[in-house]
Amino acid sequence: MASDTSAEIKAAKHFAFTNGKYHADREGFLDFWDKFITFAVLVAGAAAFGEVFGEATQRIGAGVLSLFALVQLVYSLSLKTRKHAEFRARYFDIASRLEDGSISARAATAEMLKISGEEDPPYCALHALAENWATAAVYGAEKQKPCEVPWVRVQLRNVWRQESFDFGCR
């Protein structure tokens, strides 16, 4: 294995940490909504078919049940959650191997680029926040955050890709 400089190792770890954090956050978001929608389907199903609630409540429950079931079917959140969990594990495994010296920075970067090819386009605000986190994790909290993410865009980080916005990442 070729001898890597500290800067090359740090750059590769930053790459791994940024993507690992990104996928951890997406996994958490999607897992929450998957469970929430499943719960809503169960509650709406009980309301739709329970005679205790009356006819109007049954109609509303049936409508809500259909809506949430459609969202669950179309967006397949549990599958996406598993994909992000797998990507997260792969990126942090590479970071771990970089730390123990069992992989070179060049090989780690090549492996991460392969993984990147399997991913969907990123949610850019979330990725910028992950890059800020990775910068603090690799280079220290005193290092300036590379990206500026406005508050509104932070709130929309998991629901809008925001591909055309410039987060000023350096």
Short mmCIF file of N, CA and C in Angstrom, two decimals, residues 4-166:
data_model
loop_
_atom_site.label_atom_id
_atom_site.label_comp_id
_atom_site.label_asym_id
_atom_site.label_seq_id
_atom_site.Cartn_x
_atom_site.Cartn_y
_atom_site.Cartn_z
N ASP A 4 0.25 7.31 2.30
CA ASP A 4 -0.61 8.46 2.10
C ASP A 4 -0.19 9.58 3.04
N THR A 5 -0.36 10.80 2.57
CA THR A 5 -0.10 11.93 3.45
C THR A 5 -1.30 12.12 4.37
N SER A 6 -1.07 12.82 5.43
CA SER A 6 -2.15 13.11 6.37
C SER A 6 -3.30 13.84 5.68
N ALA A 7 -2.96 14.76 4.77
CA ALA A 7 -3.99 15.53 4.06
C ALA A 7 -4.85 14.62 3.18
N GLU A 8 -4.23 13.62 2.53
CA GLU A 8 -4.99 12.70 1.68
C GLU A 8 -5.94 11.84 2.51
N ILE A 9 -5.45 11.38 3.65
CA ILE A 9 -6.29 10.57 4.55
C ILE A 9 -7.45 11.41 5.05
N LYS A 10 -7.15 12.65 5.48
CA LYS A 10 -8.22 13.53 5.99
C LYS A 10 -9.24 13.83 4.91
N ALA A 11 -8.79 14.07 3.69
CA ALA A 11 -9.73 14.36 2.60
C ALA A 11 -10.62 13.15 2.33
N ALA A 12 -10.06 11.95 2.34
CA ALA A 12 -10.85 10.74 2.12
C ALA A 12 -11.82 10.51 3.27
N LYS A 13 -11.35 10.74 4.52
CA LYS A 13 -12.25 10.60 5.67
C LYS A 13 -13.38 11.63 5.60
N HIS A 14 -13.05 12.83 5.16
CA HIS A 14 -14.08 13.87 5.02
C HIS A 14 -15.15 13.43 4.03
N PHE A 15 -14.72 12.86 2.91
CA PHE A 15 -15.63 12.32 1.89
C PHE A 15 -16.52 11.25 2.52
N ALA A 16 -15.92 10.32 3.24
CA ALA A 16 -16.68 9.22 3.86
C ALA A 16 -17.63 9.74 4.93
N PHE A 17 -17.16 10.65 5.77
CA PHE A 17 -18.00 11.19 6.84
C PHE A 17 -19.16 12.00 6.29
N THR A 18 -18.89 12.81 5.25
CA THR A 18 -19.96 13.61 4.66
C THR A 18 -21.08 12.70 4.15
N ASN A 19 -20.70 11.69 3.40
CA ASN A 19 -21.71 10.81 2.81
C ASN A 19 -22.35 9.90 3.85
N GLY A 20 -21.57 9.44 4.83
CA GLY A 20 -22.15 8.63 5.90
C GLY A 20 -23.17 9.41 6.70
N LYS A 21 -22.86 10.65 7.03
CA LYS A 21 -23.79 11.50 7.79
C LYS A 21 -25.03 11.81 6.96
N TYR A 22 -24.83 12.11 5.68
CA TYR A 22 -25.95 12.37 4.79
C TYR A 22 -26.93 11.20 4.80
N HIS A 23 -26.39 9.99 4.63
CA HIS A 23 -27.27 8.82 4.58
C HIS A 23 -27.88 8.49 5.94
N ALA A 24 -27.17 8.77 7.02
CA ALA A 24 -27.74 8.57 8.35
C ALA A 24 -28.94 9.49 8.55
N ASP A 25 -28.82 10.74 8.13
CA ASP A 25 -29.92 11.69 8.27
C ASP A 25 -31.10 11.32 7.38
N ARG A 26 -30.83 10.93 6.13
CA ARG A 26 -31.93 10.51 5.25
C ARG A 26 -32.62 9.27 5.81
N GLU A 27 -31.82 8.34 6.31
CA GLU A 27 -32.38 7.12 6.89
C GLU A 27 -33.32 7.46 8.05
N GLY A 28 -32.87 8.33 8.94
CA GLY A 28 -33.71 8.72 10.08
C GLY A 28 -35.00 9.39 9.66
N PHE A 29 -34.91 10.31 8.71
CA PHE A 29 -36.09 11.01 8.21
C PHE A 29 -37.08 10.04 7.58
N LEU A 30 -36.59 9.21 6.68
CA LEU A 30 -37.47 8.27 5.98
C LEU A 30 -38.05 7.22 6.92
N ASP A 31 -37.26 6.77 7.88
CA ASP A 31 -37.74 5.79 8.85
C ASP A 31 -38.88 6.37 9.68
N PHE A 32 -38.72 7.63 10.12
CA PHE A 32 -39.78 8.28 10.90
C PHE A 32 -41.08 8.34 10.09
N TRP A 33 -40.99 8.83 8.85
CA TRP A 33 -42.20 8.97 8.04
C TRP A 33 -42.78 7.63 7.63
N ASP A 34 -41.96 6.63 7.43
CA ASP A 34 -42.47 5.29 7.13
C ASP A 34 -43.29 4.77 8.31
N LYS A 35 -42.77 4.93 9.51
CA LYS A 35 -43.50 4.47 10.70
C LYS A 35 -44.75 5.30 10.94
N PHE A 36 -44.65 6.61 10.73
CA PHE A 36 -45.80 7.48 10.93
C PHE A 36 -46.92 7.10 9.96
N ILE A 37 -46.57 6.90 8.69
CA ILE A 37 -47.59 6.56 7.69
C ILE A 37 -48.20 5.19 7.99
N THR A 38 -47.39 4.25 8.40
CA THR A 38 -47.92 2.93 8.77
C THR A 38 -48.90 3.06 9.94
N PHE A 39 -48.52 3.87 10.94
CA PHE A 39 -49.41 4.12 12.07
C PHE A 39 -50.71 4.77 11.60
N ALA A 40 -50.61 5.77 10.71
CA ALA A 40 -51.80 6.46 10.20
C ALA A 40 -52.70 5.50 9.44
N VAL A 41 -52.11 4.60 8.68
CA VAL A 41 -52.90 3.61 7.95
C VAL A 41 -53.66 2.72 8.93
N LEU A 42 -52.99 2.31 9.99
CA LEU A 42 -53.66 1.48 11.00
C LEU A 42 -54.80 2.22 11.70
N VAL A 43 -54.55 3.46 12.09
CA VAL A 43 -55.58 4.25 12.78
C VAL A 43 -56.74 4.55 11.84
N ALA A 44 -56.42 4.97 10.61
CA ALA A 44 -57.48 5.28 9.65
C ALA A 44 -58.26 4.02 9.28
N GLY A 45 -57.57 2.90 9.19
CA GLY A 45 -58.25 1.64 8.91
C GLY A 45 -59.20 1.27 10.02
N ALA A 46 -58.79 1.48 11.26
CA ALA A 46 -59.67 1.20 12.38
C ALA A 46 -60.88 2.12 12.36
N ALA A 47 -60.64 3.40 12.03
CA ALA A 47 -61.75 4.35 11.97
C ALA A 47 -62.69 4.03 10.82
N ALA A 48 -62.13 3.63 9.68
CA ALA A 48 -62.94 3.35 8.50
C ALA A 48 -63.84 2.14 8.69
N PHE A 49 -63.36 1.16 9.42
CA PHE A 49 -64.11 -0.07 9.54
C PHE A 49 -64.76 -0.27 10.90
N GLY A 50 -64.53 0.64 11.81
CA GLY A 50 -65.14 0.51 13.13
C GLY A 50 -66.52 1.14 13.15
N GLU A 51 -67.50 0.37 13.50
CA GLU A 51 -68.88 0.88 13.53
C GLU A 51 -69.12 1.81 14.71
N VAL A 52 -68.22 1.84 15.63
CA VAL A 52 -68.35 2.68 16.82
C VAL A 52 -68.34 4.16 16.45
N PHE A 53 -67.64 4.52 15.40
CA PHE A 53 -67.39 5.92 15.08
C PHE A 53 -68.49 6.58 14.27
N GLY A 54 -69.34 5.86 13.62
CA GLY A 54 -70.40 6.45 12.82
C GLY A 54 -70.01 6.52 11.35
N GLU A 55 -71.03 6.78 10.52
CA GLU A 55 -70.86 6.75 9.07
C GLU A 55 -69.92 7.84 8.54
N ALA A 56 -70.02 9.06 9.02
CA ALA A 56 -69.17 10.16 8.53
C ALA A 56 -67.69 9.88 8.84
N THR A 57 -67.45 9.40 10.05
CA THR A 57 -66.07 9.10 10.44
C THR A 57 -65.51 7.94 9.62
N GLN A 58 -66.37 7.00 9.30
CA GLN A 58 -65.93 5.88 8.46
C GLN A 58 -65.50 6.37 7.08
N ARG A 59 -66.26 7.30 6.50
CA ARG A 59 -65.91 7.83 5.18
C ARG A 59 -64.59 8.60 5.23
N ILE A 60 -64.44 9.43 6.24
CA ILE A 60 -63.20 10.19 6.40
C ILE A 60 -62.03 9.23 6.62
N GLY A 61 -62.22 8.24 7.48
CA GLY A 61 -61.18 7.25 7.75
C GLY A 61 -60.80 6.49 6.50
N ALA A 62 -61.80 6.15 5.69
CA ALA A 62 -61.51 5.42 4.45
C ALA A 62 -60.70 6.30 3.49
N GLY A 63 -61.03 7.57 3.42
CA GLY A 63 -60.29 8.49 2.56
C GLY A 63 -58.84 8.66 3.03
N VAL A 64 -58.68 8.83 4.34
CA VAL A 64 -57.34 8.98 4.90
C VAL A 64 -56.55 7.69 4.70
N LEU A 65 -57.19 6.57 4.92
CA LEU A 65 -56.55 5.27 4.72
C LEU A 65 -56.06 5.14 3.28
N SER A 66 -56.91 5.49 2.34
CA SER A 66 -56.53 5.39 0.92
C SER A 66 -55.36 6.32 0.60
N LEU A 67 -55.39 7.53 1.13
CA LEU A 67 -54.32 8.49 0.87
C LEU A 67 -52.98 8.00 1.41
N PHE A 68 -52.96 7.58 2.68
CA PHE A 68 -51.71 7.13 3.28
C PHE A 68 -51.22 5.82 2.64
N ALA A 69 -52.13 4.95 2.31
CA ALA A 69 -51.73 3.70 1.65
C ALA A 69 -51.12 3.99 0.28
N LEU A 70 -51.68 4.98 -0.43
CA LEU A 70 -51.15 5.37 -1.72
C LEU A 70 -49.73 5.94 -1.56
N VAL A 71 -49.53 6.81 -0.58
CA VAL A 71 -48.19 7.37 -0.33
C VAL A 71 -47.21 6.25 -0.01
N GLN A 72 -47.63 5.33 0.83
CA GLN A 72 -46.77 4.19 1.20
C GLN A 72 -46.39 3.37 -0.04
N LEU A 73 -47.36 3.15 -0.90
CA LEU A 73 -47.12 2.34 -2.10
C LEU A 73 -46.22 3.07 -3.10
N VAL A 74 -46.52 4.34 -3.36
CA VAL A 74 -45.80 5.10 -4.38
C VAL A 74 -44.36 5.39 -3.97
N TYR A 75 -44.15 5.82 -2.73
CA TYR A 75 -42.82 6.26 -2.32
C TYR A 75 -41.97 5.17 -1.69
N SER A 76 -42.55 4.06 -1.30
CA SER A 76 -41.81 2.92 -0.77
C SER A 76 -40.73 3.35 0.23
N LEU A 77 -41.15 4.04 1.27
CA LEU A 77 -40.21 4.62 2.21
C LEU A 77 -39.35 3.59 2.92
N SER A 78 -39.90 2.42 3.22
CA SER A 78 -39.09 1.42 3.93
C SER A 78 -37.93 0.93 3.06
N LEU A 79 -38.15 0.79 1.76
CA LEU A 79 -37.08 0.39 0.86
C LEU A 79 -36.00 1.47 0.79
N LYS A 80 -36.42 2.73 0.70
CA LYS A 80 -35.46 3.83 0.65
C LYS A 80 -34.69 3.93 1.98
N THR A 81 -35.37 3.68 3.07
CA THR A 81 -34.71 3.70 4.37
C THR A 81 -33.61 2.65 4.42
N ARG A 82 -33.90 1.45 3.95
CA ARG A 82 -32.89 0.38 3.93
C ARG A 82 -31.71 0.73 3.03
N LYS A 83 -32.00 1.35 1.89
CA LYS A 83 -30.91 1.75 0.98
C LYS A 83 -29.98 2.75 1.67
N HIS A 84 -30.55 3.73 2.35
CA HIS A 84 -29.72 4.72 3.03
C HIS A 84 -28.95 4.09 4.19
N ALA A 85 -29.56 3.12 4.86
CA ALA A 85 -28.85 2.42 5.94
C ALA A 85 -27.65 1.66 5.38
N GLU A 86 -27.82 1.05 4.22
CA GLU A 86 -26.72 0.32 3.59
C GLU A 86 -25.60 1.27 3.16
N PHE A 87 -25.97 2.38 2.52
CA PHE A 87 -24.96 3.36 2.12
C PHE A 87 -24.21 3.91 3.33
N ARG A 88 -24.95 4.25 4.39
CA ARG A 88 -24.34 4.77 5.62
C ARG A 88 -23.30 3.78 6.15
N ALA A 89 -23.68 2.53 6.23
CA ALA A 89 -22.77 1.50 6.75
C ALA A 89 -21.53 1.37 5.87
N ARG A 90 -21.71 1.43 4.57
CA ARG A 90 -20.57 1.30 3.66
C ARG A 90 -19.60 2.47 3.79
N TYR A 91 -20.13 3.68 3.87
CA TYR A 91 -19.25 4.85 4.00
C TYR A 91 -18.50 4.84 5.34
N PHE A 92 -19.19 4.52 6.42
CA PHE A 92 -18.51 4.51 7.71
C PHE A 92 -17.54 3.33 7.84
N ASP A 93 -17.80 2.24 7.12
CA ASP A 93 -16.84 1.14 7.07
C ASP A 93 -15.55 1.61 6.41
N ILE A 94 -15.68 2.36 5.33
CA ILE A 94 -14.49 2.89 4.65
C ILE A 94 -13.75 3.85 5.58
N ALA A 95 -14.48 4.71 6.30
CA ALA A 95 -13.83 5.63 7.24
C ALA A 95 -13.08 4.85 8.32
N SER A 96 -13.68 3.76 8.77
CA SER A 96 -13.03 2.92 9.78
C SER A 96 -11.75 2.29 9.25
N ARG A 97 -11.80 1.81 8.02
CA ARG A 97 -10.61 1.21 7.42
C ARG A 97 -9.53 2.25 7.15
N LEU A 98 -9.94 3.48 6.84
CA LEU A 98 -8.95 4.56 6.70
C LEU A 98 -8.27 4.82 8.04
N GLU A 99 -9.07 4.81 9.09
CA GLU A 99 -8.54 5.08 10.43
C GLU A 99 -7.54 4.02 10.86
N ASP A 100 -7.84 2.74 10.58
CA ASP A 100 -6.91 1.69 11.03
C ASP A 100 -5.80 1.41 10.01
N GLY A 101 -5.82 2.12 8.88
CA GLY A 101 -4.74 2.00 7.91
C GLY A 101 -4.84 0.80 6.99
N SER A 102 -5.97 0.12 6.97
CA SER A 102 -6.09 -1.07 6.13
C SER A 102 -6.49 -0.75 4.69
N ILE A 103 -6.71 0.53 4.38
CA ILE A 103 -7.02 0.94 3.01
C ILE A 103 -6.32 2.27 2.76
N SER A 104 -5.85 2.46 1.54
CA SER A 104 -5.19 3.73 1.20
C SER A 104 -6.25 4.78 0.88
N ALA A 105 -5.85 6.02 0.93
CA ALA A 105 -6.78 7.11 0.61
C ALA A 105 -7.27 6.99 -0.83
N ARG A 106 -6.38 6.61 -1.72
CA ARG A 106 -6.74 6.47 -3.14
C ARG A 106 -7.76 5.34 -3.34
N ALA A 107 -7.52 4.20 -2.70
CA ALA A 107 -8.45 3.07 -2.82
C ALA A 107 -9.79 3.41 -2.18
N ALA A 108 -9.75 4.11 -1.05
CA ALA A 108 -10.99 4.51 -0.37
C ALA A 108 -11.80 5.45 -1.24
N THR A 109 -11.12 6.41 -1.86
CA THR A 109 -11.82 7.36 -2.73
C THR A 109 -12.43 6.64 -3.93
N ALA A 110 -11.69 5.71 -4.50
CA ALA A 110 -12.22 4.94 -5.64
C ALA A 110 -13.46 4.15 -5.22
N GLU A 111 -13.41 3.53 -4.05
CA GLU A 111 -14.55 2.75 -3.56
C GLU A 111 -15.76 3.66 -3.31
N MET A 112 -15.50 4.84 -2.75
CA MET A 112 -16.61 5.77 -2.47
C MET A 112 -17.21 6.32 -3.75
N LEU A 113 -16.39 6.53 -4.77
CA LEU A 113 -16.93 6.99 -6.05
C LEU A 113 -17.82 5.93 -6.68
N LYS A 114 -17.47 4.66 -6.51
CA LYS A 114 -18.33 3.56 -6.99
C LYS A 114 -19.68 3.60 -6.28
N ILE A 115 -19.63 3.77 -4.97
CA ILE A 115 -20.88 3.83 -4.19
C ILE A 115 -21.72 5.02 -4.65
N SER A 116 -21.07 6.16 -4.89
CA SER A 116 -21.79 7.37 -5.32
C SER A 116 -22.58 7.12 -6.60
N GLY A 117 -22.06 6.27 -7.45
CA GLY A 117 -22.75 5.95 -8.70
C GLY A 117 -24.05 5.18 -8.49
N GLU A 118 -24.21 4.56 -7.33
CA GLU A 118 -25.42 3.79 -7.03
C GLU A 118 -26.50 4.66 -6.37
N GLU A 119 -26.13 5.86 -5.96
CA GLU A 119 -27.04 6.71 -5.19
C GLU A 119 -27.97 7.53 -6.07
N ASP A 120 -29.10 7.91 -5.49
CA ASP A 120 -30.00 8.87 -6.14
C ASP A 120 -29.36 10.25 -6.04
N PRO A 121 -29.84 11.21 -6.83
CA PRO A 121 -29.33 12.58 -6.68
C PRO A 121 -29.54 13.06 -5.23
N PRO A 122 -28.59 13.84 -4.70
CA PRO A 122 -28.69 14.22 -3.29
C PRO A 122 -29.68 15.34 -3.02
N TYR A 123 -30.12 15.42 -1.78
CA TYR A 123 -30.84 16.57 -1.28
C TYR A 123 -29.75 17.55 -0.86
N CYS A 124 -29.59 18.61 -1.64
CA CYS A 124 -28.39 19.46 -1.55
C CYS A 124 -28.23 20.16 -0.21
N ALA A 125 -29.30 20.66 0.38
CA ALA A 125 -29.17 21.32 1.69
C ALA A 125 -28.73 20.31 2.74
N LEU A 126 -29.28 19.12 2.70
CA LEU A 126 -28.88 18.07 3.65
C LEU A 126 -27.42 17.69 3.43
N HIS A 127 -27.01 17.60 2.18
CA HIS A 127 -25.61 17.27 1.89
C HIS A 127 -24.68 18.37 2.38
N ALA A 128 -25.08 19.63 2.22
CA ALA A 128 -24.27 20.76 2.71
C ALA A 128 -24.14 20.69 4.23
N LEU A 129 -25.23 20.37 4.92
CA LEU A 129 -25.17 20.23 6.39
C LEU A 129 -24.27 19.06 6.78
N ALA A 130 -24.33 17.98 6.03
CA ALA A 130 -23.46 16.83 6.30
C ALA A 130 -22.00 17.20 6.07
N GLU A 131 -21.75 18.03 5.06
CA GLU A 131 -20.37 18.47 4.81
C GLU A 131 -19.86 19.33 5.96
N ASN A 132 -20.72 20.19 6.49
CA ASN A 132 -20.33 20.99 7.67
C ASN A 132 -19.99 20.09 8.85
N TRP A 133 -20.82 19.07 9.07
CA TRP A 133 -20.59 18.13 10.18
C TRP A 133 -19.27 17.39 9.98
N ALA A 134 -19.04 16.91 8.76
CA ALA A 134 -17.81 16.16 8.47
C ALA A 134 -16.58 17.03 8.64
N THR A 135 -16.68 18.29 8.25
CA THR A 135 -15.55 19.21 8.41
C THR A 135 -15.18 19.34 9.88
N ALA A 136 -16.18 19.52 10.74
CA ALA A 136 -15.91 19.61 12.18
C ALA A 136 -15.35 18.29 12.72
N ALA A 137 -15.88 17.16 12.22
CA ALA A 137 -15.43 15.85 12.71
C ALA A 137 -13.99 15.55 12.30
N VAL A 138 -13.59 15.94 11.09
CA VAL A 138 -12.26 15.60 10.59
C VAL A 138 -11.22 16.67 10.93
N TYR A 139 -11.60 17.93 10.76
CA TYR A 139 -10.61 19.01 10.91
C TYR A 139 -10.72 19.78 12.22
N GLY A 140 -11.78 19.50 13.01
CA GLY A 140 -11.96 20.19 14.29
C GLY A 140 -13.05 21.25 14.19
N ALA A 141 -13.70 21.51 15.32
CA ALA A 141 -14.82 22.45 15.37
C ALA A 141 -14.39 23.88 15.07
N GLU A 142 -13.11 24.19 15.28
CA GLU A 142 -12.64 25.56 15.03
C GLU A 142 -12.51 25.88 13.54
N LYS A 143 -12.47 24.87 12.71
CA LYS A 143 -12.39 25.08 11.25
C LYS A 143 -13.72 25.66 10.76
N GLN A 144 -13.64 26.67 9.89
CA GLN A 144 -14.84 27.31 9.37
C GLN A 144 -15.69 26.32 8.59
N LYS A 145 -17.00 26.38 8.80
CA LYS A 145 -17.90 25.50 8.06
C LYS A 145 -17.86 25.88 6.58
N PRO A 146 -17.75 24.89 5.71
CA PRO A 146 -17.62 25.19 4.28
C PRO A 146 -18.91 25.65 3.61
N CYS A 147 -20.06 25.35 4.20
CA CYS A 147 -21.33 25.65 3.54
C CYS A 147 -22.22 26.51 4.43
N GLU A 148 -22.95 27.41 3.80
CA GLU A 148 -23.92 28.23 4.52
C GLU A 148 -25.31 27.81 4.06
N VAL A 149 -26.10 27.34 5.02
CA VAL A 149 -27.44 26.86 4.70
C VAL A 149 -28.46 27.72 5.43
N PRO A 150 -29.23 28.54 4.70
CA PRO A 150 -30.23 29.37 5.35
C PRO A 150 -31.28 28.54 6.10
N TRP A 151 -31.85 29.14 7.14
CA TRP A 151 -32.79 28.45 8.03
C TRP A 151 -33.92 27.77 7.26
N VAL A 152 -34.53 28.48 6.33
CA VAL A 152 -35.67 27.91 5.57
C VAL A 152 -35.23 26.66 4.82
N ARG A 153 -34.05 26.72 4.25
CA ARG A 153 -33.55 25.58 3.49
C ARG A 153 -33.19 24.41 4.41
N VAL A 154 -32.81 24.71 5.64
CA VAL A 154 -32.59 23.64 6.63
C VAL A 154 -33.90 22.92 6.89
N GLN A 155 -34.98 23.68 7.02
CA GLN A 155 -36.28 23.08 7.31
C GLN A 155 -36.78 22.21 6.15
N LEU A 156 -36.38 22.54 4.94
CA LEU A 156 -36.85 21.82 3.75
C LEU A 156 -35.83 20.79 3.25
N ARG A 157 -34.79 20.53 4.02
CA ARG A 157 -33.66 19.72 3.57
C ARG A 157 -34.02 18.31 3.13
N ASN A 158 -35.07 17.72 3.67
CA ASN A 158 -35.45 16.35 3.33
C ASN A 158 -36.62 16.24 2.38
N VAL A 159 -37.21 17.36 2.00
CA VAL A 159 -38.40 17.28 1.16
C VAL A 159 -38.22 17.96 -0.20
N TRP A 160 -37.13 18.71 -0.39
CA TRP A 160 -36.89 19.43 -1.63
C TRP A 160 -35.41 19.32 -1.96
N ARG A 161 -35.07 18.89 -3.14
CA ARG A 161 -33.66 18.67 -3.49
C ARG A 161 -32.85 19.95 -3.54
N GLN A 162 -33.43 21.07 -3.90
CA GLN A 162 -32.78 22.38 -3.90
C GLN A 162 -31.51 22.38 -4.76
N GLU A 163 -31.59 21.75 -5.90
CA GLU A 163 -30.41 21.58 -6.76
C GLU A 163 -29.87 22.89 -7.33
N SER A 164 -30.71 23.88 -7.52
CA SER A 164 -30.25 25.11 -8.17
C SER A 164 -29.73 26.15 -7.17
N PHE A 165 -29.82 25.88 -5.89
CA PHE A 165 -29.37 26.86 -4.89
C PHE A 165 -27.88 26.66 -4.59
N ASP A 166 -27.15 27.77 -4.49
CA ASP A 166 -25.73 27.74 -4.19
C ASP A 166 -25.53 27.91 -2.69
#
